[in-house]
Coordinates of C-alpha atoms in Angstrom, one line a residue:
M1474 CA 91.2 -79.0 54.6
G1475 CA 87.4 -79.5 54.7
S1476 CA 87.5 -79.9 58.5
Q1477 CA 89.0 -76.4 58.8
I1478 CA 85.6 -74.9 58.0
K1479 CA 84.4 -75.3 61.6
K1480 CA 85.6 -72.7 64.1
I1481 CA 87.1 -75.3 66.4
F1482 CA 89.3 -76.6 63.7
T1483 CA 90.7 -73.3 62.4
Y1484 CA 94.4 -72.6 62.6
S1485 CA 95.6 -70.3 65.4
F1486 CA 98.5 -68.7 63.7
A1487 CA 100.1 -68.5 60.2
L1488 CA 103.8 -69.1 60.3
S1489 CA 106.3 -67.9 57.6
D1490 CA 108.7 -70.4 56.1
F1491 CA 111.5 -69.2 58.3
E1492 CA 109.4 -69.4 61.5
A1493 CA 108.1 -72.9 60.6
R1494 CA 111.7 -74.1 59.8
Q1495 CA 113.0 -72.6 63.0
K1496 CA 110.3 -74.3 65.1
S1497 CA 110.8 -77.7 63.6
E1498 CA 114.6 -77.4 63.8
E1499 CA 114.3 -76.6 67.5
F1500 CA 112.3 -79.7 68.2
V1501 CA 114.7 -81.9 66.1
R1502 CA 117.7 -80.4 67.9
S1503 CA 116.2 -81.3 71.3
I1504 CA 115.3 -84.8 70.1
D1505 CA 118.9 -85.3 69.0
E1506 CA 120.7 -83.8 72.0
N1507 CA 118.7 -85.1 74.9
P1508 CA 118.8 -88.9 74.1
A1509 CA 122.6 -88.7 73.8
Y1510 CA 122.8 -87.1 77.3
L1511 CA 120.3 -89.7 78.8
K1512 CA 122.2 -92.6 77.3
E1513 CA 125.5 -91.4 78.7
Q1514 CA 124.0 -91.0 82.2
C1515 CA 122.3 -94.4 82.1
N1516 CA 125.5 -96.1 81.0
D1517 CA 127.6 -94.4 83.7
N1518 CA 125.1 -93.9 86.5
G1519 CA 122.2 -96.2 85.8
N1520 CA 122.4 -98.0 89.1
A1521 CA 122.7 -94.7 91.0
I1522 CA 119.7 -93.2 89.3
M1523 CA 117.6 -96.3 90.0
K1524 CA 118.6 -96.5 93.7
K1525 CA 118.2 -92.8 94.4
W1526 CA 114.8 -92.6 92.7
K1527 CA 113.4 -95.8 94.4
K1528 CA 114.8 -94.7 97.8
K1529 CA 112.9 -91.5 97.8
S1530 CA 109.5 -91.4 99.5
R1531 CA 106.4 -90.8 97.4
E1532 CA 106.1 -87.2 98.8
K1533 CA 109.7 -86.5 97.7
R1534 CA 109.1 -87.9 94.3
E1535 CA 106.1 -85.7 93.9
G1536 CA 108.1 -82.7 95.0
L1537 CA 110.9 -83.4 92.5
L1538 CA 108.4 -83.9 89.6
R1539 CA 106.6 -80.6 90.4
S1540 CA 110.0 -78.8 90.6
V1541 CA 110.8 -80.0 87.1
D1542 CA 107.4 -79.1 85.6
P1543 CA 105.0 -77.1 87.8
D1544 CA 102.2 -77.5 85.3
L1545 CA 102.4 -81.3 85.3
Y1546 CA 98.9 -82.8 85.6
P1547 CA 98.4 -84.0 89.2
H1548 CA 96.1 -87.1 88.7
Q1549 CA 96.5 -90.3 86.9
W1550 CA 94.0 -91.2 84.1
F1551 CA 93.8 -87.7 82.7
Y1552 CA 90.8 -88.3 80.4
A1553 CA 88.6 -89.7 83.1
H1554 CA 89.2 -86.7 85.4
F1555 CA 88.7 -84.3 82.5
N1556 CA 85.5 -85.9 81.3
Q1557 CA 84.0 -85.7 84.8
S1558 CA 84.9 -82.1 85.2
F1559 CA 83.6 -81.3 81.7
L1560 CA 80.3 -83.0 82.5
D1561 CA 80.0 -81.1 85.8
S1562 CA 80.7 -77.8 84.0
M1563 CA 78.1 -78.6 81.3
I1564 CA 75.4 -79.4 83.9
K1565 CA 76.2 -76.2 85.8
K1566 CA 75.8 -74.1 82.6
L1567 CA 72.5 -75.8 81.8
S1568 CA 71.2 -75.1 85.3
I1569 CA 72.2 -71.4 85.1
N1570 CA 71.6 -70.4 81.5
G1571 CA 69.2 -73.1 80.3
E1572 CA 71.4 -73.7 77.3
I1573 CA 75.1 -74.4 76.3
D1574 CA 77.2 -72.2 74.2
T1575 CA 78.1 -73.9 70.9
D1576 CA 81.7 -73.0 71.5
F1577 CA 81.7 -75.0 74.8
T1578 CA 83.1 -78.3 73.5
Q1579 CA 85.5 -80.9 74.7
G1580 CA 88.1 -79.8 72.1
K1581 CA 88.0 -76.2 73.2
Q1582 CA 88.3 -77.1 76.9
L1583 CA 91.1 -79.6 76.3
R1584 CA 93.3 -76.8 74.8
K1585 CA 94.1 -75.7 78.4
H1586 CA 95.9 -79.1 78.9
R1587 CA 98.1 -79.2 75.8
K1588 CA 100.9 -81.2 77.4
S1589 CA 98.5 -83.8 78.8
C1590 CA 97.0 -84.2 75.4
L1591 CA 100.4 -84.8 73.8
L1592 CA 101.7 -87.1 76.6
P1593 CA 98.7 -88.3 78.8
Y1594 CA 100.9 -90.7 80.7
L1595 CA 103.0 -87.9 82.2
N1596 CA 101.4 -87.0 85.6
V1597 CA 102.4 -86.6 89.2
E1598 CA 100.3 -89.4 90.6
G1599 CA 101.3 -92.2 88.2
L1600 CA 105.0 -91.5 88.2
S1601 CA 105.3 -91.0 91.9
K1602 CA 103.1 -93.9 93.0
N1603 CA 105.1 -96.5 91.1
P1604 CA 108.8 -95.5 90.8
M1605 CA 109.4 -98.2 88.2
R1606 CA 107.3 -96.3 85.7
L1607 CA 109.7 -93.4 85.4
L1608 CA 112.7 -95.7 85.3
G1609 CA 110.9 -97.8 82.6
L1610 CA 110.2 -94.6 80.6
L1611 CA 113.8 -93.6 80.9
Y1612 CA 115.1 -97.1 79.9
N1613 CA 112.9 -97.5 76.8
C1614 CA 113.4 -93.9 75.6
T1615 CA 117.2 -94.5 75.6
K1616 CA 117.1 -98.0 74.2
Y1617 CA 114.8 -97.3 71.3
S1618 CA 115.1 -94.4 68.8
P1619 CA 112.5 -91.6 68.4
E1620 CA 111.7 -93.1 65.0
Q1621 CA 110.6 -96.3 66.6
W1622 CA 108.3 -94.4 69.0
A1623 CA 106.8 -92.2 66.3
P1624 CA 103.9 -94.5 65.4
F1625 CA 102.8 -94.8 69.1
D1626 CA 103.1 -91.1 69.6
N1627 CA 101.0 -90.6 66.5
S1628 CA 98.3 -92.9 67.8
L1629 CA 97.9 -90.8 70.9
L1630 CA 97.0 -87.8 68.8
E1631 CA 94.2 -89.2 66.7
K1632 CA 91.4 -88.3 69.1
H1633 CA 92.7 -84.8 69.7
W1634 CA 93.2 -84.2 66.0
A1635 CA 89.6 -85.3 65.4
I1636 CA 88.0 -83.0 68.1
G1637 CA 90.3 -80.1 67.7
S1638 CA 91.9 -80.0 71.2
L1639 CA 95.3 -78.9 69.9
A1640 CA 95.9 -75.4 68.6
L1641 CA 97.7 -75.6 65.3
D1642 CA 99.9 -73.3 63.2
Y1643 CA 99.5 -73.0 59.5
N1644 CA 102.3 -73.1 56.9
S1645 CA 102.0 -74.0 53.2
H1646 CA 104.8 -76.5 53.4
S1647 CA 104.7 -79.9 55.1
I1648 CA 106.8 -82.4 56.9
I1649 CA 106.7 -85.9 55.4
M1650 CA 106.2 -88.1 58.5
Y1651 CA 102.9 -89.7 59.4
G1652 CA 100.7 -87.2 57.7
P1653 CA 99.5 -83.8 59.1
R1654 CA 100.4 -84.6 62.7
A1655 CA 104.2 -84.6 62.1
I1656 CA 104.9 -81.3 63.9
L1657 CA 102.8 -82.5 66.9
I1658 CA 104.9 -85.7 67.1
L1659 CA 108.1 -83.7 67.1
E1660 CA 106.7 -81.5 69.8
A1661 CA 105.6 -84.4 72.0
Q1662 CA 109.0 -86.2 71.7
A1663 CA 111.0 -83.0 72.4
H1664 CA 108.9 -82.2 75.5
L1665 CA 109.2 -85.8 76.8
L1666 CA 113.0 -86.0 76.4
T1667 CA 113.5 -82.5 77.9
F1668 CA 111.4 -83.6 80.9
L1669 CA 113.4 -86.8 81.4
R1670 CA 116.7 -84.9 81.2
S1671 CA 115.6 -82.4 83.8
V1672 CA 114.5 -85.3 86.1
V1673 CA 117.8 -87.1 85.8
E1674 CA 119.7 -83.9 86.5
Q1675 CA 117.6 -83.4 89.6
I1676 CA 118.3 -87.0 90.8
L1677 CA 122.0 -86.8 90.3
C1678 CA 122.5 -83.2 91.4
S1679 CA 123.2 -84.2 95.0
S1680 CA 125.7 -87.0 94.1
N1681 CA 129.3 -86.6 93.3
A1682 CA 130.0 -87.9 89.9
S1683 CA 133.5 -89.1 90.8
L1684 CA 132.2 -91.3 93.5
V1685 CA 129.5 -93.0 91.5
N1686 CA 130.5 -96.4 90.2
K1687 CA 130.0 -96.6 86.5
Q1688 CA 127.8 -99.6 86.4
T1689 CA 124.4 -100.2 84.8
T1690 CA 123.9 -103.9 85.6
M1691 CA 120.9 -103.5 88.0
F1692 CA 119.3 -100.9 85.7
D1693 CA 119.5 -103.2 82.7
E1694 CA 118.4 -106.3 84.5
A1695 CA 115.4 -104.5 86.0
F1696 CA 113.9 -103.9 82.6
Q1697 CA 115.4 -106.6 80.5
H1698 CA 112.0 -108.4 80.2
G1699 CA 109.7 -105.5 80.8
L1700 CA 108.1 -103.4 83.5
K1701 CA 107.4 -105.3 86.7
R1702 CA 104.0 -104.9 88.3
S1703 CA 103.7 -103.4 91.8
S1704 CA 101.9 -105.4 94.4
G1705 CA 101.1 -104.5 98.0
T1706 CA 101.7 -108.1 99.2
F1707 CA 105.0 -108.9 97.5
G1708 CA 106.4 -105.5 96.7
Y1709 CA 107.5 -105.7 93.1
T1710 CA 106.6 -109.2 92.0
L1711 CA 108.1 -111.2 89.3
E1712 CA 104.9 -110.6 87.3
L1713 CA 105.4 -108.2 84.5
A1714 CA 102.9 -105.4 84.0
S1715 CA 100.7 -105.5 80.9
S1716 CA 102.4 -103.8 77.9
Y1717 CA 98.9 -102.7 76.7
L1718 CA 98.2 -100.7 79.9
N1719 CA 101.8 -99.6 80.3
Q1720 CA 102.9 -99.1 76.7
P1721 CA 104.8 -95.9 77.3
F1722 CA 106.9 -97.6 80.0
S1723 CA 107.5 -100.7 77.8
A1724 CA 109.1 -101.4 74.4
P1725 CA 107.4 -99.5 71.5
P1726 CA 104.8 -101.5 69.6
S1727 CA 106.0 -102.9 66.3
F1728 CA 104.8 -105.3 63.6
D1729 CA 106.7 -108.5 64.2
I1730 CA 105.4 -111.5 62.2
D1731 CA 107.2 -113.9 64.5
T1732 CA 105.5 -112.4 67.6
L1733 CA 102.1 -112.5 65.9
S1734 CA 102.6 -116.1 64.9
D1735 CA 103.7 -117.0 68.4
I1736 CA 100.7 -115.3 70.0
A1737 CA 98.3 -117.1 67.6
R1738 CA 99.9 -120.5 68.2
T1739 CA 99.8 -120.2 72.0
R1740 CA 96.2 -118.9 72.1
Q1741 CA 95.1 -121.7 69.8
A1742 CA 96.7 -124.2 72.2
L1743 CA 94.9 -122.5 75.1
Q1744 CA 91.6 -122.8 73.4
G1745 CA 92.3 -126.4 72.4
D1746 CA 93.1 -127.3 76.0
H1747 CA 89.9 -125.5 77.1
L1748 CA 87.9 -127.7 74.8
W1749 CA 89.8 -130.8 75.9
L1750 CA 89.1 -130.1 79.6
L1751 CA 85.4 -129.3 78.9
Q1752 CA 85.0 -132.8 77.4
T1753 CA 87.1 -134.7 79.9
D1754 CA 86.9 -132.9 83.3
P1755 CA 83.3 -132.9 84.7
L1756 CA 84.2 -130.3 87.4
Y1757 CA 85.8 -128.0 84.9
A1758 CA 82.7 -128.3 82.6
R1759 CA 80.3 -127.7 85.4
R1760 CA 82.2 -124.6 86.5
Y1761 CA 81.8 -123.0 83.1
I1762 CA 78.2 -124.0 82.7
N1763 CA 77.4 -122.4 86.1
L1764 CA 79.1 -119.2 84.9
E1765 CA 76.9 -119.3 81.8
M1766 CA 73.8 -119.6 84.0
T1767 CA 74.8 -116.7 86.2
S1768 CA 72.2 -114.0 87.0
N1769 CA 68.6 -114.7 86.2
L1770 CA 69.0 -117.0 83.2
E1771 CA 68.4 -120.0 85.4
E1772 CA 65.2 -118.6 86.8
N1773 CA 63.7 -117.3 83.6
S1774 CA 64.4 -120.3 81.3
K1775 CA 63.4 -123.9 81.1
P1776 CA 65.9 -126.7 81.6
Y1777 CA 65.9 -127.5 77.9
H1778 CA 66.8 -123.8 77.1
Q1779 CA 69.5 -123.8 79.7
F1780 CA 71.1 -126.8 78.0
F1781 CA 70.8 -125.1 74.7
L1782 CA 72.5 -121.9 75.9
G1783 CA 75.3 -123.9 77.5
G1784 CA 75.8 -125.9 74.3
N1785 CA 75.9 -122.6 72.3
S1786 CA 78.7 -121.4 74.5
F1787 CA 80.7 -124.5 73.8
I1788 CA 80.2 -123.8 70.1
Q1789 CA 81.6 -120.3 70.6
Y1790 CA 84.6 -121.9 72.3
S1791 CA 85.1 -124.1 69.2
I1792 CA 84.8 -121.1 66.9
M1793 CA 87.4 -119.3 69.0
F1794 CA 89.7 -122.2 68.6
W1795 CA 89.3 -122.3 64.8
S1796 CA 89.8 -118.5 64.5
W1797 CA 93.2 -118.6 66.1
G1798 CA 94.0 -121.4 63.8
W1799 CA 93.1 -119.3 60.8
I1800 CA 95.3 -116.5 62.0
F1801 CA 98.2 -118.9 62.6
D1802 CA 97.8 -120.4 59.1
E1803 CA 98.2 -116.9 57.5
T1804 CA 101.4 -115.9 59.3
P1805 CA 103.8 -118.4 57.7
K1806 CA 103.0 -117.0 54.3
L1807 CA 104.2 -113.6 55.3
K1808 CA 107.2 -115.0 57.1
G1809 CA 108.2 -117.0 54.0
L1810 CA 108.2 -113.8 51.9
L1811 CA 110.2 -111.9 54.5
T1812 CA 113.0 -114.5 54.4
S1813 CA 113.2 -114.6 50.6
H1814 CA 112.8 -111.0 49.5
E1815 CA 114.0 -107.6 50.7
I1816 CA 110.6 -105.8 50.6
L1817 CA 110.6 -103.8 53.8
D1818 CA 112.4 -100.8 52.4
S1819 CA 110.9 -97.6 54.0
V1820 CA 111.5 -95.7 50.7
K1821 CA 110.1 -98.2 48.2
P1822 CA 106.5 -99.4 48.1
L1823 CA 105.7 -102.9 49.4
W1824 CA 105.9 -105.8 47.0
K1825 CA 102.5 -106.5 45.5
V1826 CA 102.3 -110.1 46.7
Y1827 CA 103.4 -109.1 50.2
D1828 CA 100.9 -106.2 50.2
E1829 CA 98.1 -108.6 49.2
L1830 CA 98.9 -111.1 51.9
L1831 CA 99.2 -108.3 54.5
G1832 CA 95.8 -107.0 53.4
A1833 CA 94.3 -110.5 53.7
L1834 CA 95.7 -110.9 57.3
E1835 CA 94.4 -107.4 58.2
A1836 CA 90.9 -108.3 56.8
L1837 CA 90.9 -111.5 58.8
L1838 CA 91.9 -109.7 62.0
L1839 CA 89.3 -107.0 61.5
N1840 CA 86.6 -109.6 60.8
Q1841 CA 87.4 -111.5 63.9
L1842 CA 87.5 -108.3 66.0
Q1843 CA 84.1 -107.3 64.7
R1844 CA 82.7 -110.8 65.4
R1845 CA 84.0 -110.9 68.9
L1846 CA 82.7 -107.5 69.6
Q1847 CA 79.3 -108.6 68.6
Y1848 CA 79.5 -111.7 70.8
L1849 CA 80.8 -109.6 73.7
G1850 CA 77.8 -107.3 73.4
S1851 CA 75.5 -110.3 73.8
I1852 CA 77.1 -111.6 77.1
L1853 CA 78.1 -108.4 78.8
P1854 CA 74.7 -107.5 80.5
M1855 CA 74.8 -111.1 82.0
R1856 CA 72.4 -111.2 80.4
L1857 CA 68.6 -110.9 80.4
R1858 CA 66.3 -108.7 82.4
D1859 CA 64.1 -110.1 85.1
T1860 CA 61.0 -109.5 83.0
F1861 CA 62.3 -111.4 80.0
K1862 CA 60.8 -114.8 79.2
F1863 CA 61.6 -117.3 76.5
S1864 CA 58.2 -117.0 74.9
T1865 CA 59.6 -115.5 71.7
F1866 CA 62.3 -118.1 71.6
Q1867 CA 59.7 -120.8 72.0
R1868 CA 57.7 -119.6 69.0
L1869 CA 60.8 -119.4 66.8
E1870 CA 61.7 -122.9 67.9
S1871 CA 58.2 -124.2 66.9
M1872 CA 58.5 -122.4 63.5
A1873 CA 61.7 -124.2 62.8
F1874 CA 59.9 -127.5 62.5
C1875 CA 57.3 -126.2 60.1
H1876 CA 59.5 -126.2 56.9
T1877 CA 58.1 -128.0 53.9
R1878 CA 59.7 -130.9 52.1
R1879 CA 60.6 -128.6 49.3
D1880 CA 63.1 -126.8 51.5
L1881 CA 64.7 -130.0 52.7
K1882 CA 65.5 -131.1 49.2
L1883 CA 68.3 -128.6 49.0
F1884 CA 70.3 -130.3 51.8
P1885 CA 71.9 -133.0 49.6
D1886 CA 73.2 -130.3 47.3
F1887 CA 74.7 -128.5 50.2
A1888 CA 76.3 -131.7 51.4
K1889 CA 77.8 -132.3 48.0
D1890 CA 79.2 -128.7 47.9
R1891 CA 80.8 -129.3 51.2
L1892 CA 82.8 -132.2 49.8
D1893 CA 83.6 -130.3 46.6
F1894 CA 85.0 -126.9 47.8
W1895 CA 84.5 -126.5 51.6
F1896 CA 86.4 -128.5 54.2
E1897 CA 89.1 -130.9 53.2
Q1898 CA 89.4 -134.2 54.9
E1899 CA 92.6 -133.1 56.7
D1900 CA 90.7 -130.2 58.2
I1901 CA 87.8 -132.4 59.2
D1902 CA 90.1 -134.9 60.9
C1903 CA 91.9 -132.1 62.8
D1904 CA 88.6 -130.7 64.0
L1905 CA 87.2 -134.0 65.1
A1906 CA 90.4 -134.8 67.0
T1907 CA 89.8 -131.6 69.0
L1908 CA 86.1 -132.0 69.4
S1909 CA 86.2 -135.8 70.3
A1910 CA 88.6 -135.7 73.2
D1911 CA 86.1 -137.6 75.4
S1912 CA 86.2 -140.6 73.1
N1913 CA 90.0 -140.6 72.8
P1914 CA 91.4 -144.1 73.7
E1915 CA 93.9 -142.5 76.1
H1916 CA 91.1 -140.7 77.9
T1917 CA 88.8 -143.8 78.1
S1918 CA 91.7 -145.9 79.3
S1919 CA 92.5 -143.4 82.0
I1920 CA 88.8 -143.5 83.1
E1921 CA 88.9 -147.3 83.2
I1922 CA 92.1 -147.3 85.3
R1923 CA 90.6 -144.8 87.7
N1924 CA 87.4 -146.8 88.0
N1925 CA 89.4 -149.9 88.8
E1926 CA 91.3 -148.1 91.5
L1927 CA 88.1 -146.9 93.1
L1928 CA 86.5 -150.4 92.9
A1929 CA 89.7 -151.9 94.4
E1930 CA 89.6 -149.4 97.2
I1931 CA 85.9 -150.1 97.9
A1932 CA 86.6 -153.8 97.9
A1933 CA 89.5 -153.4 100.2
R1934 CA 87.4 -151.5 102.7
K1935 CA 84.7 -154.2 102.5
A1936 CA 87.3 -157.0 103.0
K1937 CA 88.7 -155.1 106.0
K1938 CA 85.3 -154.8 107.5
A1939 CA 84.6 -158.5 106.9
A1940 CA 87.9 -159.4 108.6
L1941 CA 86.9 -157.4 111.7
L1942 CA 83.5 -159.1 111.8
E1943 CA 85.1 -162.6 111.7
Q1944 CA 87.0 -161.8 115.0
V1945 CA 83.8 -161.2 116.9
V1946 CA 82.9 -164.0 119.4
V1947 CA 79.3 -165.1 119.2
Q1948 CA 77.7 -165.3 122.7
E1949 CA 76.1 -168.8 123.2
H1950 CA 75.2 -168.7 126.9
W1951 CA 73.1 -166.2 128.7
G1952 CA 73.0 -165.6 132.5
H1953 CA 75.4 -166.8 135.2
Q1954 CA 76.1 -170.5 135.4
Q1955 CA 78.5 -170.3 138.3
Q1956 CA 79.7 -167.9 140.9
E1957 CA 82.0 -165.3 139.4
N1958 CA 84.4 -163.0 141.2
C1959 CA 83.5 -159.4 141.0
Q1960 CA 86.5 -158.1 139.1
I1961 CA 86.8 -155.3 136.7
P1962 CA 87.5 -156.8 133.3
V1963 CA 90.6 -155.7 131.5
R1964 CA 89.8 -154.2 128.0
A1965 CA 92.2 -155.4 125.4
K1966 CA 92.6 -153.7 122.0
V1967 CA 92.3 -156.0 119.0
K1968 CA 95.1 -155.3 116.5
T1969 CA 94.4 -155.9 112.9
R1970 CA 97.0 -156.0 110.1
K1971 CA 96.7 -153.5 107.2
L1972 CA 95.2 -155.2 104.2
N1973 CA 97.6 -155.4 101.2
I1974 CA 95.6 -154.0 98.4
E1975 CA 97.9 -155.5 95.8
N1976 CA 96.8 -159.0 96.7
V1977 CA 93.1 -158.3 96.8
D1978 CA 92.5 -159.3 93.2
T1979 CA 91.9 -163.0 94.2
E1980 CA 89.2 -162.0 96.6
L1981 CA 87.4 -159.3 94.6
P1982 CA 84.1 -160.0 93.0
F1983 CA 85.4 -158.3 89.8
K1984 CA 88.5 -158.5 87.6
I1985 CA 90.8 -155.6 87.2
S1986 CA 91.8 -155.1 83.6
E1987 CA 95.5 -155.8 83.1
N1988 CA 95.6 -155.8 79.3
S1989 CA 94.6 -152.2 78.8
D1990 CA 97.1 -150.5 76.6
P1991 CA 96.4 -146.8 76.6
I1992 CA 97.7 -144.7 73.8
V1993 CA 100.1 -142.2 75.2
R1994 CA 101.8 -139.2 73.6
P1995 CA 105.5 -139.3 73.0
P1996 CA 107.4 -138.8 76.3
L1997 CA 108.4 -135.3 77.1
E1998 CA 111.9 -134.3 78.1
V1999 CA 111.2 -134.4 81.9
P2000 CA 114.2 -133.4 84.1
T2001 CA 115.8 -136.4 85.7
T2002 CA 116.3 -134.6 89.0
K2003 CA 113.6 -132.9 91.0
V2004 CA 113.4 -129.1 90.9
S2005 CA 113.9 -127.5 94.3
V2006 CA 111.4 -124.8 95.3
S2007 CA 110.3 -123.1 98.5
K2008 CA 107.8 -124.6 100.8
N2009 CA 105.0 -122.3 99.7
S2010 CA 105.6 -123.0 96.0
Y2011 CA 105.8 -126.7 96.7
A2012 CA 102.4 -126.6 98.4
I2013 CA 101.0 -124.8 95.3
F2014 CA 102.3 -127.3 92.9
Q2015 CA 101.0 -130.2 95.0
T2016 CA 97.6 -128.5 94.8
M2017 CA 97.7 -128.7 91.0
F2018 CA 97.7 -132.5 91.4
P2019 CA 95.1 -133.1 94.1
T2020 CA 94.2 -136.3 95.8
R2021 CA 90.6 -137.2 96.8
N2022 CA 91.2 -135.3 100.1
F2023 CA 88.4 -132.8 100.4
E2024 CA 90.7 -130.1 101.8
E2025 CA 93.1 -130.4 98.9
R2026 CA 90.3 -130.3 96.3
T2027 CA 88.8 -127.1 97.7
K2028 CA 92.0 -125.1 98.3
T2029 CA 92.5 -121.7 96.6
V2030 CA 95.8 -119.9 95.8
P2031 CA 96.4 -116.2 95.3
W2032 CA 97.5 -115.3 91.8
D2033 CA 100.6 -113.5 93.0
S2034 CA 101.7 -116.7 94.8
L2035 CA 101.2 -118.7 91.7
V2036 CA 103.3 -116.3 89.6
N2037 CA 106.2 -116.4 92.1
G2038 CA 106.0 -120.2 92.3
M2039 CA 106.2 -120.4 88.5
A2040 CA 109.2 -118.1 88.6
E2041 CA 110.9 -120.4 91.1
A2042 CA 110.3 -123.3 88.6
G2043 CA 112.0 -121.3 85.9
F2044 CA 109.2 -119.7 84.0
I2045 CA 109.2 -116.0 82.9
E2046 CA 105.8 -114.3 83.0
R2047 CA 104.8 -112.0 80.2
H2048 CA 101.6 -110.1 79.9
D2049 CA 101.8 -109.1 76.2
V2050 CA 99.4 -111.6 74.5
G2051 CA 96.3 -109.5 75.1
G2052 CA 93.5 -109.3 77.6
S2053 CA 93.8 -111.3 80.8
A2054 CA 96.0 -113.9 79.1
V2055 CA 99.4 -114.3 80.8
Q2056 CA 102.1 -116.2 79.0
F2057 CA 104.7 -118.3 80.9
E2058 CA 108.0 -119.2 79.1
P2059 CA 110.8 -121.3 80.4
D2060 CA 114.0 -119.2 81.0
T2061 CA 117.6 -120.3 80.4
S2062 CA 117.9 -121.7 83.9
S2063 CA 114.8 -123.9 83.6
P2064 CA 115.0 -127.6 83.0
W2065 CA 112.3 -127.1 80.3
V2066 CA 114.3 -124.4 78.4
G2067 CA 113.6 -124.6 74.7
Q2068 CA 110.2 -126.2 75.1
D2069 CA 106.9 -124.5 74.3
K2070 CA 105.1 -121.6 76.1
I2071 CA 101.8 -121.9 78.0
V2072 CA 99.1 -119.3 78.6
F2073 CA 97.0 -119.0 81.7
H2074 CA 94.1 -116.5 82.3
K2075 CA 94.6 -114.2 85.2
P2076 CA 91.4 -114.3 87.4
H2077 CA 89.5 -111.1 88.0
S2078 CA 88.1 -109.2 89.8
E2079 CA 89.4 -111.3 92.7
R2080 CA 93.0 -112.3 92.0
V2081 CA 92.5 -115.8 93.4
V2082 CA 92.8 -119.1 91.5
D2083 CA 90.1 -121.6 92.6
A2084 CA 90.8 -125.3 93.1
I2085 CA 89.1 -126.4 89.8
M2086 CA 91.3 -124.1 87.8
L2087 CA 94.4 -125.2 89.7
G2088 CA 93.6 -128.8 88.7
A2089 CA 93.1 -127.7 85.1
M2090 CA 96.5 -125.9 85.2
G2091 CA 98.1 -129.1 86.5
K2092 CA 96.7 -131.2 83.7
R2093 CA 97.9 -128.7 81.1
M2094 CA 101.4 -128.6 82.6
E2095 CA 101.4 -132.4 82.6
K2096 CA 100.4 -132.4 78.9
W2097 CA 102.9 -129.9 77.7
F2098 CA 105.8 -130.2 80.1
G2099 CA 105.4 -133.6 81.8
W2100 CA 104.8 -132.2 85.3
S2101 CA 103.5 -134.5 88.1
D2102 CA 103.2 -134.4 91.9
E2103 CA 106.8 -135.8 92.0
T2104 CA 108.4 -133.1 89.9
F2105 CA 109.3 -130.7 92.8
E2106 CA 110.8 -131.0 96.2
V2107 CA 111.2 -128.6 99.1
G2108 CA 114.7 -127.1 99.1
K2109 CA 116.8 -124.1 98.2
K2110 CA 116.5 -123.1 94.5
Q2111 CA 119.9 -123.4 92.8

């Protein structure tokens, strides 16, 4: 109530108990009736709704939306357009009056756009440009109940509640649902469902209900795994749109401990593979070091400092790997309590032990979020200005060597404490296994085998060259000793046999190791038959396992082509693990069904995967799924 002192936060009207009850009952009645109608129409005419809406041109879709709601906001990204217009108006007032009225605030101006504040994703441009958005909105509003959508609707109102952009009515009573914004949530849901019902009625008004086949197969299959992303090259690709950017058109967010555990596990595996490739793949490591040295860092720093900054980035990657491991270690504790106790009763308070574990997980996530925000702030400017020099850093570095012997005496105590209550031996072994991939016997053995192959190839070339030189006839006589006929000599081509590299060992100046016994991981369940894919997808997968051919090692692949190729191989793409991370999971038709998932980072701003990252993807697919250059063949996908 303290916020009501300011003028912008005062109530607009005072409602009697009868008026407040009537208003809330009207919203609830609309929320109950409209979903029932929409479910019936989706079950009976889902395919027809989908076909007719997608068949319409963009102009016709815009006209239909405006006929349903003439006040529907015309542009996508409502807040961006409003902030720009608000800033222009403020500058204009300053230029005319020299000052701004205290009543001229964002909250006051936003009251003109009440519907857009309640439902910012309802706009003409967004719904007409991508027809799948309206269909996804319809599908998820009928599949999930309003109670499941209430937390998300409440989150959209936090900013407007804080700045007073929604006019409110006062009544001494309250509705127990998500605090003081309950009536606004009911209003938003009632308006959304009424809008969707009117759109469906407009779509089906020209069709004869008796002629419509009562099928919903296409409608259900289109959104079974989520909203598909629109692409100008491939139409609607098999890549699913991000649920974070398209949350209203996807399933409502919910706290699922299994999903959180799965995200933490796959992201930890991603960071572990990243550290593994940094230590074992020179091209991969050089690529990321060059990214760290982007802008003017290389010009304004000495070589030693460049190495220091590059090493510091590798430390950050290690901390990222550990942090995902910490999150993954916390989730089984909650999952164990969920399976053994009934504690998620919406009426009863949470069990004390579960509440404490949930609070510990929340504190860990908030701590990691704060740490990553600080690190992000240090790298976003990319990074230092042109005038910056490392003189300050040099002085601090010199001071680090000026500590007295008295300070160094504390180090043995710290080492003892580490053994007493810090890291356990199991944690140390696990970390060293990740941070020592370059000294792994399997890796060193693969390097030795590769070096032997290169030396064998070099020796074969030398032997071939020597064989050609042996066939050269040495000229012993000079000049003409007898009269010769003036005839044009016939040029004969000397044929040489291809050297058998397998038998070169006896002639080589070195010995190829035959007793190397590399440590290999347990064999994966690789499909016995090759997987048939299209010609384009086959070329992409071959690029993941390049030879020493220069053209193959410099080839790039569009991200959309890679996603479609993975779909042909039987991997479903999901964009619900956060950021640019994209998760690929084997579907039921894939030979790798039941195995783990893998996460790739989608490149930006150019949606192109370079040759180095393609090779890294190939190594990761070989590690987790047993892929090789012989896994696929060109043919029709079964």
